[in-house]
């Protein structure tokens, strides 16, 4: 930006100076022009004083008077709130539409692919089923084997070899479980909300 | 569900508006709390009458909050509500201009006495003794100087240097071209400097 040295500050330049964005040419002019320096100082002081003006406060009860005259809509259900959110801006509508189209497109593509590759899908599902059942059976077998090999297994089996002993052990286990549940409930219960207040 | 958020002040205006639209009374109150002082101050400085400023501020909030559905969240809520408040103040000033008499007295006055009786005294703004005391306090002189500006200069200078709004936002609030806003603010500053010159002497 070029400027004649003797030219005083324009309104835009003065604004820039007030916002502390002084161009070099203006800075040079300010060092030698007492009129503009005075103007800048006066405007700076004025702007500072204006920004320091306190906010006026409305009288007590203003908020309640406003609220008494406002029509508040009924609270929305989650679905209605979602619908409103989706339709609130063009961007949200576009995002929702893109998601829905993407979802429908991928579903359609999945159905089309499945219909075109039925045999492969059947073979894959059979293989999956066989593999899963093999895995379950092997797990059960290994668990049973490791249980039978435990040193305490024979003793426990001896304790439960009559129906009476079995019933007693089951009853003791049920009582133990219930007792544990009651204890846990007491432990996780919320503390009493009552708090002592200082009386004045 | 409607009054859910625990930390209302941390939410943006747009988020609070969404809660208000969903029927949350707390969200409406939050919007009033956020803007009651700036809106009331702006209107009060425009009309210089506390009671009237409260009425106009209330009218602004009721109008804005009852029309939240028409607010578009891609714009600043502050610009929107300042626009409504500014329109309320300017409409009132225009009405008052039509209702009141000219400074020189009524054009229909037939005699010099009638002219004098109908002439409006400068500074006669229905000020209470409280207003007079305020004028003597720090800042009161500036408030008085602002009150002497033309309404269009006044609204621009208040939005720019008291509310700290950007030029572009002021242009949007007042529906004025950007260049006009800049000119008004520049002229308003010049006039204020003149009015307040005695303080610097």
Short mmCIF file of C-alpha atoms in Angstrom, two decimals:
data_model
loop_
_atom_site.label_atom_id
_atom_site.label_comp_id
_atom_site.label_asym_id
_atom_site.label_seq_id
_atom_site.Cartn_x
_atom_site.Cartn_y
_atom_site.Cartn_z
CA UNK A 1 0.00 0.00 0.00
CA UNK A 2 1.44 3.39 -0.98
CA UNK A 3 0.37 6.67 0.54
CA UNK A 4 1.44 10.27 0.38
CA UNK A 5 3.38 11.14 3.48
CA UNK A 6 1.35 14.27 4.19
CA UNK A 7 -1.96 12.42 3.79
CA UNK A 8 -3.84 11.99 7.09
CA UNK A 9 -5.25 8.64 8.21
CA UNK A 10 -8.35 7.34 6.46
CA UNK A 11 -11.23 5.85 8.46
CA UNK A 12 -10.14 2.31 7.51
CA UNK A 13 -6.56 3.00 8.55
CA UNK A 14 -7.74 4.41 11.84
CA UNK A 15 -9.76 1.21 12.40
CA UNK A 16 -6.66 -0.87 11.71
CA UNK A 17 -4.66 1.19 14.19
CA UNK A 18 -7.37 0.75 16.84
CA UNK A 19 -7.28 -3.00 16.30
CA UNK A 20 -3.47 -2.94 16.69
CA UNK A 21 -2.85 -3.89 13.06
CA UNK A 22 -0.79 -0.84 12.09
CA UNK A 23 0.61 -1.02 8.53
CA UNK A 24 4.22 0.19 8.15
CA UNK A 25 3.25 3.23 6.05
CA UNK A 26 0.75 4.34 8.69
CA UNK A 27 3.29 3.82 11.47
CA UNK A 28 5.76 6.02 9.61
CA UNK A 29 3.12 8.70 9.14
CA UNK A 30 2.14 8.59 12.81
CA UNK A 31 5.68 9.28 13.98
CA UNK A 32 5.68 12.63 12.22
CA UNK A 33 2.04 13.77 12.29
CA UNK A 34 0.93 15.19 15.66
CA UNK A 35 -2.67 15.60 14.43
CA UNK A 36 -3.08 11.94 13.58
CA UNK A 37 -1.23 10.85 16.73
CA UNK A 38 -3.64 12.92 18.81
CA UNK A 39 -6.59 11.49 16.91
CA UNK A 40 -5.41 7.92 17.44
CA UNK A 41 -4.81 8.51 21.16
CA UNK A 42 -8.24 10.10 21.60
CA UNK A 43 -10.00 7.31 19.70
CA UNK A 44 -8.08 4.66 21.60
CA UNK A 45 -9.14 6.19 24.90
CA UNK A 46 -12.73 6.49 23.70
CA UNK A 47 -12.86 2.86 22.56
CA UNK A 48 -11.40 1.74 25.89
CA UNK A 49 -13.95 3.77 27.84
CA UNK A 50 -16.79 2.37 25.74
CA UNK A 51 -15.65 -1.20 26.24
CA UNK A 52 -15.49 -0.60 30.01
CA UNK A 53 -19.12 0.55 30.24
CA UNK A 54 -20.97 -1.69 32.65
CA UNK A 55 -23.95 -3.73 31.52
CA UNK A 56 -27.29 -2.52 32.80
CA UNK A 57 -29.28 -5.08 34.75
CA UNK A 58 -33.04 -5.52 34.37
CA UNK A 59 -35.13 -5.55 37.53
CA UNK A 60 -35.56 -8.64 39.71
CA UNK A 61 -38.08 -11.10 38.28
CA UNK A 62 -37.38 -10.18 34.65
CA UNK A 63 -36.58 -13.80 33.78
CA UNK A 64 -39.80 -15.04 35.38
CA UNK A 65 -41.88 -12.42 33.57
CA UNK A 66 -40.37 -13.52 30.26
CA UNK A 67 -40.92 -17.18 31.08
CA UNK A 68 -44.57 -16.51 31.98
CA UNK A 69 -45.15 -15.18 28.47
CA UNK A 70 -43.22 -17.85 26.57
CA UNK A 71 -44.95 -20.88 25.09
CA UNK A 72 -42.79 -23.91 25.85
CA UNK A 73 -43.51 -26.89 23.61
CA UNK A 74 -44.31 -30.28 25.11
CA UNK A 75 -41.15 -32.33 25.71
CA UNK A 76 -40.42 -34.41 22.63
CA UNK A 77 -40.12 -38.17 22.55
CA UNK A 78 -36.71 -39.55 21.66
CA UNK A 79 -37.88 -40.31 18.09
CA UNK A 80 -39.37 -36.85 17.60
CA UNK A 81 -36.22 -35.23 19.02
CA UNK A 82 -34.06 -37.25 16.63
CA UNK A 83 -36.32 -36.32 13.71
CA UNK A 84 -36.09 -32.64 14.66
CA UNK A 85 -32.32 -32.86 14.99
CA UNK A 86 -32.03 -34.48 11.59
CA UNK A 87 -34.18 -31.83 9.93
CA UNK A 88 -32.71 -28.87 11.85
CA UNK A 89 -30.08 -27.92 9.25
CA UNK A 90 -29.28 -28.75 5.67
CA UNK A 91 -26.00 -30.28 6.75
CA UNK A 92 -27.60 -32.64 9.29
CA UNK A 93 -30.23 -33.63 6.72
CA UNK A 94 -27.50 -34.31 4.15
CA UNK A 95 -25.49 -36.38 6.65
CA UNK A 96 -28.55 -38.41 7.64
CA UNK A 97 -29.51 -38.94 3.99
CA UNK A 98 -25.96 -40.08 3.15
CA UNK A 99 -25.97 -42.55 6.06
CA UNK A 100 -29.38 -43.95 5.10
CA UNK A 101 -28.40 -44.26 1.42
CA UNK A 102 -25.10 -45.93 2.40
CA UNK A 103 -26.89 -48.37 4.68
CA UNK A 104 -29.58 -49.20 2.11
CA UNK A 105 -26.98 -49.51 -0.65
CA UNK A 106 -24.79 -51.87 1.36
CA UNK A 107 -27.84 -53.94 2.33
CA UNK A 108 -28.98 -54.15 -1.28
CA UNK A 109 -25.49 -55.08 -2.46
CA UNK A 110 -25.26 -57.75 0.25
CA UNK A 111 -28.62 -59.30 -0.77
CA UNK A 112 -27.68 -59.23 -4.46
CA UNK A 113 -24.30 -60.85 -3.80
CA UNK A 114 -25.90 -63.54 -1.59
CA UNK A 115 -28.43 -64.40 -4.29
CA UNK A 116 -25.69 -64.65 -6.91
CA UNK A 117 -23.40 -66.83 -4.74
CA UNK A 118 -25.81 -69.24 -3.04
CA UNK A 119 -23.67 -72.36 -3.43
CA UNK A 120 -20.54 -70.71 -2.02
CA UNK A 121 -22.57 -69.36 0.88
CA UNK A 122 -24.06 -72.82 1.64
CA UNK A 123 -20.62 -74.44 1.53
CA UNK A 124 -19.25 -71.71 3.78
CA UNK A 125 -22.09 -72.09 6.31
CA UNK A 126 -21.59 -75.91 6.43
CA UNK A 127 -17.89 -75.50 7.01
CA UNK A 128 -18.59 -72.93 9.70
CA UNK A 129 -21.10 -75.21 11.43
CA UNK A 130 -18.72 -78.20 11.36
CA UNK A 131 -15.85 -76.14 12.66
CA UNK A 132 -17.97 -74.67 15.48
CA UNK A 133 -19.34 -78.02 16.65
CA UNK A 134 -15.84 -79.53 16.56
CA UNK A 135 -14.55 -76.65 18.65
CA UNK A 136 -17.36 -77.01 21.25
CA UNK A 137 -16.89 -80.80 21.56
CA UNK A 138 -13.11 -80.50 21.95
CA UNK A 139 -13.54 -77.82 24.64
CA UNK A 140 -16.02 -79.97 26.61
CA UNK A 141 -13.73 -83.01 26.36
CA UNK A 142 -10.67 -81.13 27.55
CA UNK A 143 -12.56 -79.55 30.44
CA UNK A 144 -13.92 -82.93 31.55
CA UNK A 145 -10.49 -84.53 31.30
CA UNK A 146 -8.84 -81.81 33.34
CA UNK A 147 -11.60 -82.05 35.99
CA UNK A 148 -11.20 -85.80 36.32
CA UNK A 149 -7.46 -85.42 36.76
CA UNK A 150 -7.76 -83.00 39.71
CA UNK A 151 -6.47 -84.51 43.06
CA UNK A 152 -9.59 -83.35 44.99
CA UNK A 153 -12.04 -84.87 42.48
CA UNK A 154 -12.18 -88.33 44.15
CA UNK A 155 -12.86 -86.80 47.61
CA UNK A 156 -15.67 -84.54 46.32
CA UNK A 157 -17.22 -87.42 44.43
CA UNK A 158 -17.14 -89.50 47.64
CA UNK A 159 -18.95 -86.70 49.53
CA UNK A 160 -21.77 -86.57 46.96
CA UNK A 161 -22.29 -90.31 46.38
CA UNK A 162 -25.71 -90.48 48.14
CA UNK A 163 -28.85 -88.44 47.27
CA UNK A 164 -29.00 -86.99 50.82
CA UNK A 165 -25.43 -85.71 50.67
CA UNK A 166 -26.05 -84.25 47.23
CA UNK A 167 -29.20 -82.46 48.47
CA UNK A 168 -27.32 -81.12 51.52
CA UNK A 169 -24.45 -79.81 49.39
CA UNK A 170 -26.87 -78.13 46.94
CA UNK A 171 -28.81 -76.53 49.83
CA UNK A 172 -25.60 -75.22 51.40
CA UNK A 173 -24.51 -73.79 48.04
CA UNK A 174 -27.88 -72.01 47.53
CA UNK A 175 -27.80 -70.52 51.06
CA UNK A 176 -24.22 -69.38 50.53
CA UNK A 177 -25.15 -67.71 47.22
CA UNK A 178 -28.18 -65.91 48.71
CA UNK A 179 -26.10 -64.72 51.69
CA UNK A 180 -23.46 -63.39 49.32
CA UNK A 181 -26.07 -61.52 47.27
CA UNK A 182 -27.57 -59.86 50.36
CA UNK A 183 -24.12 -58.81 51.57
CA UNK A 184 -23.25 -57.36 48.16
CA UNK A 185 -26.52 -55.40 48.07
CA UNK A 186 -25.75 -53.83 51.41
CA UNK A 187 -22.27 -52.94 50.27
CA UNK A 188 -23.35 -51.22 47.04
CA UNK A 189 -26.39 -49.39 48.53
CA UNK A 190 -26.23 -45.53 48.19
CA UNK A 191 -25.42 -43.64 51.39
CA UNK A 192 -28.20 -41.84 53.24
CA UNK A 193 -28.86 -38.48 51.49
CA UNK A 194 -29.71 -36.63 54.70
CA UNK A 195 -27.01 -34.15 55.60
CA UNK A 196 -26.89 -32.15 58.82
CA UNK A 197 -27.47 -28.41 58.16
CA UNK A 198 -26.17 -25.66 60.30
CA UNK A 199 -29.06 -23.82 61.90
CA UNK A 200 -28.96 -20.02 61.93
CA UNK B 1 -35.11 -36.14 29.63
CA UNK B 2 -35.92 -32.58 28.51
CA UNK B 3 -33.85 -30.87 31.24
CA UNK B 4 -30.96 -33.30 31.05
CA UNK B 5 -27.62 -31.43 30.73
CA UNK B 6 -25.91 -30.89 34.07
CA UNK B 7 -23.56 -28.15 32.88
CA UNK B 8 -25.73 -25.70 30.94
CA UNK B 9 -23.23 -22.82 30.81
CA UNK B 10 -20.77 -25.06 28.95
CA UNK B 11 -23.20 -25.65 26.07
CA UNK B 12 -23.13 -23.51 22.94
CA UNK B 13 -26.13 -21.34 22.11
CA UNK B 14 -27.04 -23.71 19.30
CA UNK B 15 -27.06 -26.70 21.65
CA UNK B 16 -29.21 -24.85 24.19
CA UNK B 17 -31.64 -23.92 21.40
CA UNK B 18 -31.92 -27.61 20.42
CA UNK B 19 -32.83 -28.47 24.03
CA UNK B 20 -35.34 -25.62 24.14
CA UNK B 21 -36.95 -26.83 20.93
CA UNK B 22 -37.23 -30.26 22.54
CA UNK B 23 -39.35 -28.68 25.29
CA UNK B 24 -36.79 -27.99 28.03
CA UNK B 25 -37.86 -25.08 30.24
CA UNK B 26 -34.36 -24.96 31.72
CA UNK B 27 -32.96 -24.31 28.23
CA UNK B 28 -35.32 -21.34 27.77
CA UNK B 29 -34.18 -19.93 31.10
CA UNK B 30 -30.54 -20.43 30.13
CA UNK B 31 -31.05 -18.37 26.96
CA UNK B 32 -32.72 -15.59 28.96
CA UNK B 33 -29.88 -15.63 31.53
CA UNK B 34 -27.23 -15.44 28.82
CA UNK B 35 -28.73 -12.49 27.00
CA UNK B 36 -30.88 -10.51 29.46
CA UNK B 37 -28.08 -8.08 30.37
CA UNK B 38 -26.64 -7.41 26.89
CA UNK B 39 -30.10 -7.07 25.36
CA UNK B 40 -31.47 -4.91 28.15
CA UNK B 41 -28.34 -2.71 28.12
CA UNK B 42 -28.50 -2.23 24.36
CA UNK B 43 -32.18 -1.31 24.43
CA UNK B 44 -31.79 0.90 27.50
CA UNK B 45 -28.97 2.81 25.84
CA UNK B 46 -31.15 3.22 22.76
CA UNK B 47 -34.34 4.44 24.47
CA UNK B 48 -32.94 5.89 27.78
CA UNK B 49 -35.96 4.80 29.80
CA UNK B 50 -35.64 1.86 32.21
CA UNK B 51 -39.25 0.81 32.32
CA UNK B 52 -39.66 1.05 28.58
CA UNK B 53 -36.37 -0.78 28.03
CA UNK B 54 -37.61 -3.64 30.20
CA UNK B 55 -40.84 -3.83 28.23
CA UNK B 56 -38.95 -3.86 24.93
CA UNK B 57 -36.41 -6.40 26.22
CA UNK B 58 -39.26 -8.61 27.40
CA UNK B 59 -40.97 -8.22 24.03
CA UNK B 60 -37.68 -9.20 22.35
CA UNK B 61 -37.27 -12.37 24.40
CA UNK B 62 -40.89 -13.43 24.05
CA UNK B 63 -40.75 -12.89 20.29
CA UNK B 64 -37.44 -14.74 19.93
CA UNK B 65 -38.23 -17.64 22.23
CA UNK B 66 -41.68 -18.18 20.75
CA UNK B 67 -40.13 -18.29 17.29
CA UNK B 68 -37.20 -20.60 18.05
CA UNK B 69 -38.42 -22.90 15.28
CA UNK B 70 -37.63 -20.25 12.71
CA UNK B 71 -34.06 -19.77 14.02
CA UNK B 72 -31.47 -21.42 11.79
CA UNK B 73 -28.58 -22.85 13.83
CA UNK B 74 -25.99 -22.18 11.11
CA UNK B 75 -26.22 -18.48 12.09
CA UNK B 76 -25.14 -17.01 15.42
CA UNK B 77 -27.93 -16.94 17.96
CA UNK B 78 -26.55 -13.66 19.34
CA UNK B 79 -26.90 -11.98 15.92
CA UNK B 80 -30.46 -13.22 15.64
CA UNK B 81 -31.61 -12.00 19.06
CA UNK B 82 -29.72 -8.69 18.73
CA UNK B 83 -31.49 -8.18 15.41
CA UNK B 84 -34.88 -8.69 17.06
CA UNK B 85 -34.00 -6.35 19.94
CA UNK B 86 -32.65 -3.72 17.61
CA UNK B 87 -35.82 -3.84 15.52
CA UNK B 88 -37.91 -3.46 18.69
CA UNK B 89 -35.89 -0.41 19.79
CA UNK B 90 -35.85 1.23 16.36
CA UNK B 91 -39.60 0.62 15.85
CA UNK B 92 -40.23 2.28 19.19
CA UNK B 93 -37.99 5.24 18.39
CA UNK B 94 -39.75 5.70 15.05
CA UNK B 95 -43.16 5.58 16.72
CA UNK B 96 -41.98 8.05 19.34
CA UNK B 97 -40.64 10.34 16.65
CA UNK B 98 -44.08 10.40 15.05
CA UNK B 99 -45.79 10.96 18.39
CA UNK B 100 -43.50 13.63 19.78
CA UNK B 101 -43.10 17.23 18.78
CA UNK B 102 -40.20 18.75 16.96
CA UNK B 103 -37.46 20.56 18.89
CA UNK B 104 -38.69 23.83 17.47
CA UNK B 105 -42.27 23.29 18.62
CA UNK B 106 -45.37 22.00 16.90
CA UNK B 107 -45.77 23.12 13.27
CA UNK B 108 -49.49 23.56 14.04
CA UNK B 109 -48.90 26.02 16.88
CA UNK B 110 -50.56 29.33 16.05
CA UNK B 111 -48.94 31.71 18.52
CA UNK B 112 -45.35 32.16 19.84
CA UNK B 113 -46.55 31.02 23.28
CA UNK B 114 -47.96 27.83 21.78
CA UNK B 115 -44.69 27.25 19.91
CA UNK B 116 -42.76 27.62 23.16
CA UNK B 117 -45.16 25.38 25.06
CA UNK B 118 -44.87 22.60 22.50
CA UNK B 119 -41.10 22.86 22.00
CA UNK B 120 -39.07 19.94 23.34
CA UNK B 121 -36.14 20.78 25.54
CA UNK B 122 -32.85 19.10 24.74
CA UNK B 123 -32.11 16.57 27.43
CA UNK B 124 -35.78 16.12 28.25
CA UNK B 125 -35.84 12.34 28.02
CA UNK B 126 -38.06 11.67 30.99
CA UNK B 127 -34.99 11.20 33.16
CA UNK B 128 -35.46 10.37 36.80
CA UNK B 129 -33.28 11.82 39.60
CA UNK B 130 -31.50 8.46 39.55
CA UNK B 131 -30.52 9.06 35.92
CA UNK B 132 -29.11 12.44 36.85
CA UNK B 133 -26.98 10.92 39.62
CA UNK B 134 -25.82 8.24 37.21
CA UNK B 135 -24.74 10.87 34.73
CA UNK B 136 -22.39 12.29 37.34
CA UNK B 137 -20.81 8.94 38.01
CA UNK B 138 -17.94 7.46 36.06
CA UNK B 139 -19.21 6.48 32.65
CA UNK B 140 -22.30 8.60 33.01
CA UNK B 141 -20.84 11.29 30.78
CA UNK B 142 -20.20 8.72 28.07
CA UNK B 143 -23.71 7.34 28.45
CA UNK B 144 -25.07 10.86 28.00
CA UNK B 145 -22.86 11.40 24.98
CA UNK B 146 -24.06 8.14 23.42
CA UNK B 147 -27.64 9.23 24.05
CA UNK B 148 -27.03 12.35 21.98
CA UNK B 149 -26.04 10.36 18.89
CA UNK B 150 -28.47 9.66 16.06
CA UNK B 151 -30.15 6.25 16.66
CA UNK B 152 -28.41 4.64 13.68
CA UNK B 153 -24.97 5.83 14.88
CA UNK B 154 -25.86 4.84 18.44
CA UNK B 155 -26.80 1.26 17.56
CA UNK B 156 -23.63 0.82 15.48
CA UNK B 157 -21.25 2.20 18.12
CA UNK B 158 -22.93 0.19 20.89
CA UNK B 159 -22.72 -3.06 18.95
CA UNK B 160 -19.12 -2.41 17.90
CA UNK B 161 -17.41 -0.96 20.95
CA UNK B 162 -19.68 -1.91 23.86
CA UNK B 163 -20.80 -5.35 22.71
CA UNK B 164 -17.60 -6.04 20.77
CA UNK B 165 -19.37 -7.35 17.64
CA UNK B 166 -17.49 -7.60 14.34
CA UNK B 167 -18.34 -5.19 11.50
CA UNK B 168 -19.77 -8.04 9.40
CA UNK B 169 -22.02 -9.18 12.24
CA UNK B 170 -23.25 -5.62 12.82
CA UNK B 171 -24.06 -5.32 9.11
CA UNK B 172 -26.04 -8.56 9.38
CA UNK B 173 -27.84 -7.49 12.57
CA UNK B 174 -28.80 -4.08 11.20
CA UNK B 175 -29.37 -5.15 7.59
CA UNK B 176 -26.94 -2.49 6.40
CA UNK B 177 -24.11 -2.61 3.87
CA UNK B 178 -20.69 -3.10 5.48
CA UNK B 179 -19.44 0.25 4.18
CA UNK B 180 -22.38 2.06 5.77
CA UNK B 181 -21.70 0.40 9.12
CA UNK B 182 -18.05 1.49 8.98
CA UNK B 183 -19.04 5.05 8.07
CA UNK B 184 -21.61 5.24 10.88
CA UNK B 185 -19.11 3.96 13.44
CA UNK B 186 -16.45 6.40 12.26
CA UNK B 187 -18.89 9.33 12.43
CA UNK B 188 -20.19 8.19 15.80
CA UNK B 189 -16.65 8.15 17.20
CA UNK B 190 -16.02 11.63 15.80
CA UNK B 191 -19.20 12.95 17.43
CA UNK B 192 -18.45 11.25 20.74
CA UNK B 193 -14.94 12.75 20.73
CA UNK B 194 -16.49 16.18 20.26
CA UNK B 195 -19.11 15.65 22.97
CA UNK B 196 -16.50 14.39 25.43
CA UNK B 197 -13.79 16.92 24.54
CA UNK B 198 -14.40 18.90 27.74
CA UNK B 199 -13.35 15.88 29.80
CA UNK B 200 -9.90 15.87 28.21
CA UNK B 201 -9.26 19.59 28.56
#
